[in-house]
CSV table of C-alpha atoms in Angstrom, one decimal:
chain,number,residue,atom,x,y,z
A,13,MET,CA,0.0,0.0,0.0
A,14,SER,CA,1.2,3.5,-0.7
A,15,THR,CA,2.5,5.8,2.0
A,16,THR,CA,0.3,8.0,4.1
A,17,ILE,CA,-1.8,10.4,2.1
A,18,GLN,CA,0.0,13.8,1.7
A,19,ARG,CA,-1.3,15.1,-1.6
A,20,VAL,CA,-5.0,15.8,-1.8
A,21,GLY,CA,-7.1,17.2,-4.7
A,22,VAL,CA,-10.5,18.9,-4.1
A,23,VAL,CA,-12.6,19.3,-7.2
A,24,GLY,CA,-15.2,22.1,-6.7
A,25,CYS,CA,-14.6,25.1,-4.5
A,26,GLY,CA,-18.0,26.1,-3.3
A,27,THR,CA,-19.0,26.1,0.3
A,28,MET,CA,-18.2,22.4,0.8
A,29,GLY,CA,-15.2,22.2,-1.4
A,30,SER,CA,-13.5,25.2,0.2
A,31,GLY,CA,-14.4,23.8,3.7
A,32,ILE,CA,-12.8,20.4,2.8
A,33,ALA,CA,-9.7,22.2,1.4
A,34,HIS,CA,-9.6,24.3,4.7
A,35,VAL,CA,-9.3,21.3,7.0
A,36,CYS,CA,-6.9,19.4,4.7
A,37,ALA,CA,-4.5,22.4,4.6
A,38,LEU,CA,-4.7,22.9,8.3
A,39,ALA,CA,-3.8,19.2,8.7
A,40,GLY,CA,-0.5,19.9,6.9
A,41,LEU,CA,-1.4,18.4,3.5
A,42,ASP,CA,-0.5,19.6,0.0
A,43,VAL,CA,-3.9,20.6,-1.3
A,44,MET,CA,-4.8,21.4,-4.9
A,45,VAL,CA,-8.2,22.9,-5.6
A,46,ALA,CA,-9.7,22.5,-9.1
A,47,ALA,CA,-12.7,24.2,-10.7
A,48,ALA,CA,-14.1,24.5,-14.2
A,49,SER,CA,-13.2,28.1,-14.8
A,50,GLY,CA,-11.0,30.9,-13.7
A,51,ALA,CA,-14.0,32.8,-12.3
A,52,SER,CA,-15.0,29.8,-10.1
A,53,LEU,CA,-11.4,29.5,-8.9
A,54,ALA,CA,-11.2,33.2,-8.0
A,55,ARG,CA,-14.4,32.9,-6.0
A,56,GLY,CA,-13.1,29.7,-4.3
A,57,ARG,CA,-9.8,31.3,-3.5
A,58,GLU,CA,-11.6,34.3,-1.9
A,59,ARG,CA,-13.9,32.0,0.0
A,60,LEU,CA,-11.0,29.8,1.4
A,61,THR,CA,-8.8,32.8,2.2
A,62,GLY,CA,-11.8,34.4,4.0
A,63,SER,CA,-12.2,31.2,6.0
A,64,PHE,CA,-8.6,31.2,7.1
A,65,ASP,CA,-8.8,34.9,7.9
A,66,ARG,CA,-11.8,34.4,10.2
A,67,ALA,CA,-10.1,31.6,12.0
A,68,LEU,CA,-7.1,33.9,12.6
A,69,SER,CA,-9.3,36.8,13.8
A,70,LYS,CA,-11.0,34.5,16.3
A,71,GLY,CA,-7.7,33.3,17.7
A,72,LYS,CA,-8.1,29.7,16.3
A,73,LEU,CA,-4.9,30.1,14.2
A,74,THR,CA,-1.6,31.8,14.8
A,75,SER,CA,-0.2,34.1,12.1
A,76,GLN,CA,2.3,31.5,11.2
A,77,GLU,CA,-0.4,28.7,10.9
A,78,HIS,CA,-2.5,31.1,8.8
A,79,GLU,CA,0.4,31.8,6.5
A,80,ASN,CA,1.4,28.1,6.2
A,81,ALA,CA,-2.2,27.0,5.5
A,82,LEU,CA,-2.5,29.5,2.6
A,83,ALA,CA,0.8,28.4,1.2
A,84,ARG,CA,-0.2,24.7,1.1
A,85,VAL,CA,-3.1,25.4,-1.3
A,86,SER,CA,-2.7,25.7,-5.0
A,87,TYR,CA,-5.4,26.2,-7.7
A,88,THR,CA,-6.0,24.9,-11.2
A,89,SER,CA,-8.7,24.7,-13.9
A,90,ASP,CA,-6.9,21.8,-15.6
A,91,LEU,CA,-7.8,18.4,-14.3
A,92,GLU,CA,-4.6,16.9,-15.6
A,93,ASP,CA,-2.7,18.8,-12.9
A,94,LEU,CA,-4.3,16.4,-10.4
A,95,ALA,CA,-2.5,13.4,-11.8
A,96,ASP,CA,-0.2,13.0,-8.8
A,97,ARG,CA,-2.8,13.2,-6.1
A,98,GLN,CA,-3.1,10.3,-3.6
A,99,LEU,CA,-6.7,11.3,-2.8
A,100,LEU,CA,-9.2,13.2,-4.9
A,101,ILE,CA,-12.4,14.5,-3.3
A,102,GLU,CA,-15.2,15.5,-5.7
A,103,SER,CA,-17.4,18.3,-4.3
A,104,ILE,CA,-19.4,19.7,-7.2
A,105,SER,CA,-23.1,20.3,-7.3
A,106,GLU,CA,-25.6,17.4,-6.7
A,107,ASN,CA,-26.0,16.6,-10.4
A,108,GLU,CA,-25.6,12.8,-11.0
A,109,PRO,CA,-24.8,13.0,-14.8
A,110,ALA,CA,-22.2,15.7,-14.1
A,111,LYS,CA,-20.7,13.7,-11.3
A,112,ARG,CA,-20.5,10.6,-13.4
A,113,GLU,CA,-18.8,12.4,-16.3
A,114,LEU,CA,-16.3,13.9,-13.8
A,115,PHE,CA,-15.5,10.6,-12.2
A,116,ALA,CA,-14.8,9.0,-15.6
A,117,ARG,CA,-12.4,11.9,-16.3
A,118,LEU,CA,-10.7,11.8,-12.9
A,119,ASP,CA,-10.3,8.0,-13.1
A,120,ARG,CA,-8.3,8.5,-16.3
A,121,VAL,CA,-6.2,11.4,-14.8
A,122,LEU,CA,-5.0,9.6,-11.6
A,123,LYS,CA,-1.6,7.9,-12.1
A,124,ASP,CA,-1.3,6.1,-8.7
A,125,PRO,CA,-3.3,2.9,-9.0
A,126,GLU,CA,-3.9,3.0,-5.2
A,127,ALA,CA,-5.1,6.6,-5.2
A,128,VAL,CA,-8.6,7.0,-3.6
A,129,LEU,CA,-11.3,8.7,-5.5
A,130,ALA,CA,-14.0,10.0,-3.2
A,131,SER,CA,-17.3,11.8,-3.6
A,132,ASN,CA,-18.7,14.3,-1.1
A,133,THR,CA,-22.2,13.6,-2.4
A,134,SER,CA,-24.9,13.9,0.2
A,135,SER,CA,-27.5,11.7,-1.6
A,136,ILE,CA,-26.4,10.3,-4.9
A,137,SER,CA,-25.6,6.6,-5.3
A,138,VAL,CA,-21.8,6.1,-4.9
A,139,LEU,CA,-22.1,2.8,-6.9
A,140,GLY,CA,-23.4,4.8,-9.8
A,141,LEU,CA,-20.3,7.0,-9.7
A,142,ALA,CA,-18.0,4.0,-9.3
A,143,ARG,CA,-19.5,2.3,-12.4
A,144,ALA,CA,-18.5,5.4,-14.4
A,145,THR,CA,-14.8,4.5,-13.7
A,146,ALA,CA,-12.6,1.7,-15.0
A,147,ASP,CA,-11.6,0.9,-11.4
A,148,GLY,CA,-14.6,1.0,-9.0
A,149,GLY,CA,-12.5,-0.5,-6.3
A,150,ARG,CA,-10.9,2.8,-5.4
A,151,VAL,CA,-14.2,4.7,-5.2
A,152,VAL,CA,-15.9,5.7,-1.9
A,153,GLY,CA,-18.3,8.2,-0.5
A,154,MET,CA,-16.8,10.7,1.9
A,155,HIS,CA,-19.6,13.0,3.0
A,156,PHE,CA,-18.6,16.0,5.1
A,157,PHE,CA,-21.0,18.3,6.8
A,158,ASN,CA,-21.3,22.1,6.7
A,159,PRO,CA,-19.5,24.0,8.1
A,160,VAL,CA,-16.7,21.5,7.5
A,161,PRO,CA,-14.1,23.0,9.9
A,162,ALA,CA,-16.6,22.9,12.8
A,163,LEU,CA,-18.6,19.7,12.4
A,164,PRO,CA,-16.7,16.5,13.3
A,165,LEU,CA,-18.7,13.9,11.3
A,166,VAL,CA,-18.0,12.3,8.0
A,167,GLU,CA,-20.2,9.6,6.5
A,168,MET,CA,-18.1,6.9,4.8
A,169,VAL,CA,-19.9,4.9,2.1
A,170,SER,CA,-18.6,1.8,0.4
A,171,THR,CA,-20.1,0.0,-2.5
A,172,PRO,CA,-20.0,-3.7,-3.5
A,173,LEU,CA,-17.1,-2.7,-5.8
A,174,THR,CA,-15.0,-0.8,-3.2
A,175,ASP,CA,-11.8,-2.6,-2.2
A,176,GLU,CA,-11.5,-3.0,1.6
A,177,LYS,CA,-8.0,-1.5,1.5
A,178,THR,CA,-9.5,1.6,-0.1
A,179,ALA,CA,-12.1,1.8,2.6
A,180,VAL,CA,-9.5,1.4,5.3
A,181,ARG,CA,-7.2,4.0,3.8
A,182,ALA,CA,-10.0,6.5,3.4
A,183,GLU,CA,-11.1,6.0,7.0
A,184,GLU,CA,-7.6,6.3,8.3
A,185,PHE,CA,-7.2,9.6,6.5
A,186,VAL,CA,-10.5,11.0,7.9
A,187,THR,CA,-9.9,9.9,11.5
A,188,GLY,CA,-6.1,9.9,11.7
A,189,THR,CA,-5.1,12.9,9.5
A,190,LEU,CA,-8.2,15.1,9.8
A,191,GLY,CA,-9.1,14.0,13.3
A,192,LYS,CA,-12.8,13.6,12.5
A,193,ARG,CA,-15.3,10.9,13.5
A,194,ILE,CA,-16.9,8.6,11.0
A,195,ILE,CA,-20.0,6.5,10.6
A,196,ARG,CA,-20.3,3.8,7.9
A,197,SER,CA,-23.5,4.4,6.0
A,198,PRO,CA,-25.2,2.2,3.4
A,199,ASP,CA,-25.1,3.2,-0.2
A,200,ARG,CA,-28.7,4.3,-0.4
A,201,ALA,CA,-30.2,7.7,-1.2
A,202,GLY,CA,-29.6,10.1,1.6
A,203,PHE,CA,-27.3,7.6,3.4
A,204,THR,CA,-28.0,7.9,7.1
A,205,VAL,CA,-28.0,11.5,8.1
A,206,ASN,CA,-30.0,13.0,5.3
A,207,ALA,CA,-32.5,10.1,5.3
A,208,LEU,CA,-33.4,11.2,8.8
A,209,LEU,CA,-32.9,14.9,8.4
A,210,ILE,CA,-34.6,15.8,5.2
A,211,PRO,CA,-38.1,14.6,6.1
A,212,TYR,CA,-37.8,16.8,9.3
A,213,LEU,CA,-36.9,19.9,7.3
A,214,LEU,CA,-39.6,19.2,4.7
A,215,SER,CA,-42.2,18.9,7.5
A,216,ALA,CA,-41.1,22.3,8.8
A,217,VAL,CA,-41.5,23.8,5.3
A,218,ARG,CA,-45.0,22.3,5.0
A,219,MET,CA,-46.0,23.9,8.3
A,220,VAL,CA,-45.1,27.3,7.0
A,221,GLU,CA,-46.7,26.6,3.7
A,222,SER,CA,-50.0,25.8,5.4
A,223,GLY,CA,-50.1,29.4,6.7
A,224,HIS,CA,-50.7,28.4,10.3
A,225,VAL,CA,-47.2,29.4,11.7
A,226,SER,CA,-44.3,31.6,10.6
A,227,ALA,CA,-40.7,30.4,10.0
A,228,ASP,CA,-39.7,32.2,13.2
A,229,THR,CA,-42.3,30.3,15.2
A,230,VAL,CA,-41.2,26.9,13.8
A,231,ASP,CA,-37.5,27.6,14.5
A,232,ASP,CA,-38.2,29.0,18.0
A,233,ALA,CA,-40.3,25.9,18.8
A,234,MET,CA,-37.4,23.6,18.1
A,235,THR,CA,-34.6,25.7,19.6
A,236,LEU,CA,-36.5,26.7,22.8
A,237,GLY,CA,-38.7,23.7,23.2
A,238,CYS,CA,-36.4,20.9,22.1
A,239,SER,CA,-33.0,22.4,22.8
A,240,HIS,CA,-31.9,22.1,19.1
A,241,PRO,CA,-29.0,24.4,18.4
A,242,MET,CA,-30.7,25.7,15.2
A,243,GLY,CA,-34.3,25.6,14.0
A,244,PRO,CA,-35.1,23.5,10.9
A,245,LEU,CA,-35.7,26.4,8.6
A,246,ARG,CA,-32.5,28.2,9.5
A,247,LEU,CA,-30.7,24.9,9.1
A,248,ALA,CA,-32.3,24.5,5.6
A,249,ASP,CA,-31.1,28.0,4.8
A,250,LEU,CA,-27.6,27.2,6.0
A,251,ILE,CA,-27.5,24.0,3.9
A,252,GLY,CA,-28.9,25.8,0.9
A,253,LEU,CA,-32.5,25.4,-0.2
A,254,ASP,CA,-31.4,24.2,-3.6
A,255,VAL,CA,-29.4,21.4,-1.9
A,256,VAL,CA,-32.3,20.5,0.3
A,257,ALA,CA,-34.6,20.3,-2.7
A,258,SER,CA,-32.1,18.2,-4.7
A,259,ILE,CA,-31.6,15.7,-1.9
A,260,ALA,CA,-35.4,15.5,-1.4
A,261,GLU,CA,-35.9,14.7,-5.1
A,262,THR,CA,-33.3,12.0,-5.0
A,263,LEU,CA,-34.9,10.4,-1.9
A,264,HIS,CA,-38.3,10.6,-3.4
A,265,GLU,CA,-37.2,9.2,-6.7
A,266,GLU,CA,-35.7,6.2,-5.0
A,267,PHE,CA,-38.2,5.4,-2.3
A,268,ARG,CA,-41.4,7.0,-3.6
A,269,GLU,CA,-42.6,7.9,-0.1
A,270,PRO,CA,-44.7,11.1,0.2
A,271,HIS,CA,-42.7,12.6,3.1
A,272,TYR,CA,-39.6,12.8,0.9
A,273,ALA,CA,-41.4,14.9,-1.8
A,274,PRO,CA,-40.2,18.6,-2.0
A,275,PRO,CA,-43.1,20.9,-1.0
A,276,PRO,CA,-44.2,23.5,-3.6
A,277,LEU,CA,-43.1,26.4,-1.4
A,278,LEU,CA,-39.5,25.0,-1.4
A,279,ARG,CA,-39.6,24.6,-5.1
A,280,ARG,CA,-40.8,28.2,-5.6
A,281,LEU,CA,-38.0,29.6,-3.4
A,282,VAL,CA,-35.4,27.7,-5.4
A,283,GLU,CA,-36.9,28.7,-8.7
A,284,THR,CA,-36.7,32.4,-7.7
A,285,GLY,CA,-33.1,32.2,-6.5
A,286,MET,CA,-33.9,32.5,-2.8
A,287,LEU,CA,-31.5,29.7,-1.7
A,288,GLY,CA,-30.9,30.7,1.9
A,289,ARG,CA,-27.9,32.1,3.6
A,290,LYS,CA,-25.7,32.0,0.5
A,291,THR,CA,-28.0,34.3,-1.4
A,292,GLY,CA,-29.1,36.4,1.6
A,293,GLN,CA,-32.7,35.3,1.5
A,294,GLY,CA,-34.5,32.1,2.2
A,295,PHE,CA,-37.0,31.4,4.9
A,296,HIS,CA,-35.1,34.2,6.8
A,297,HIS,CA,-33.2,37.3,5.7
A,298,TYR,CA,-29.4,37.4,6.1
A,299,ASP,CA,-26.9,40.3,5.9
A,300,ARG,CA,-24.4,39.2,3.2
């Protein structure tokens, strides 16, 4: 087996991709972030730099740690530059055809036959992605949670094609190198966390949609009455309403159970670009 993973590639530099790059850089790894265009890379660089800056301002990093972390991250829009990576983590939008196409390309790019190819998907079948490659044995699901630097959990998902040594290597990376906790989840839509979480969020949306209660009332009920750290609608805004809708659609398509169906109100908000915290408006308003 190859040596300990030191060279990591992250494909996609949105909220999740930049968060994954953040924790990898802080762990002392050589991190290369890839995106489809120069504009996407510029936004990703700004997002990641801002994340390190906030950690510095809050005293979570020293000036030297801040400088070292920034220096460990490089950026590219050419997937061929990822050829020497020992681990590639895909973190693009939840679009199965796009992910399949990307996995087929990344599988051809990687030179190390023992390199791990992981997806940060929150709901899509990992087996479907593995079957897009020539070597499904090195494919796993590695689902981080937002915000990545703060939340300790990673869902690890193996498929019938995944080599056990790949699963072990991926788990050792998450627990040993990144210092996070893992749960092994089945390769089914929503895995474990979202299969439980999404129906709860959709139920909160339906309550507001009925007109009987406001979003503030729903969130206050769960934070003040059930000691949840965040109400379901603020949580949906944090995740991104487009992401919530996408996961719900995947769950509903697989299981055909009514409680997984995205409510019309959620669909309308997504269609009008009101996606939550990242756009400044969802079920609540945010100062961007």
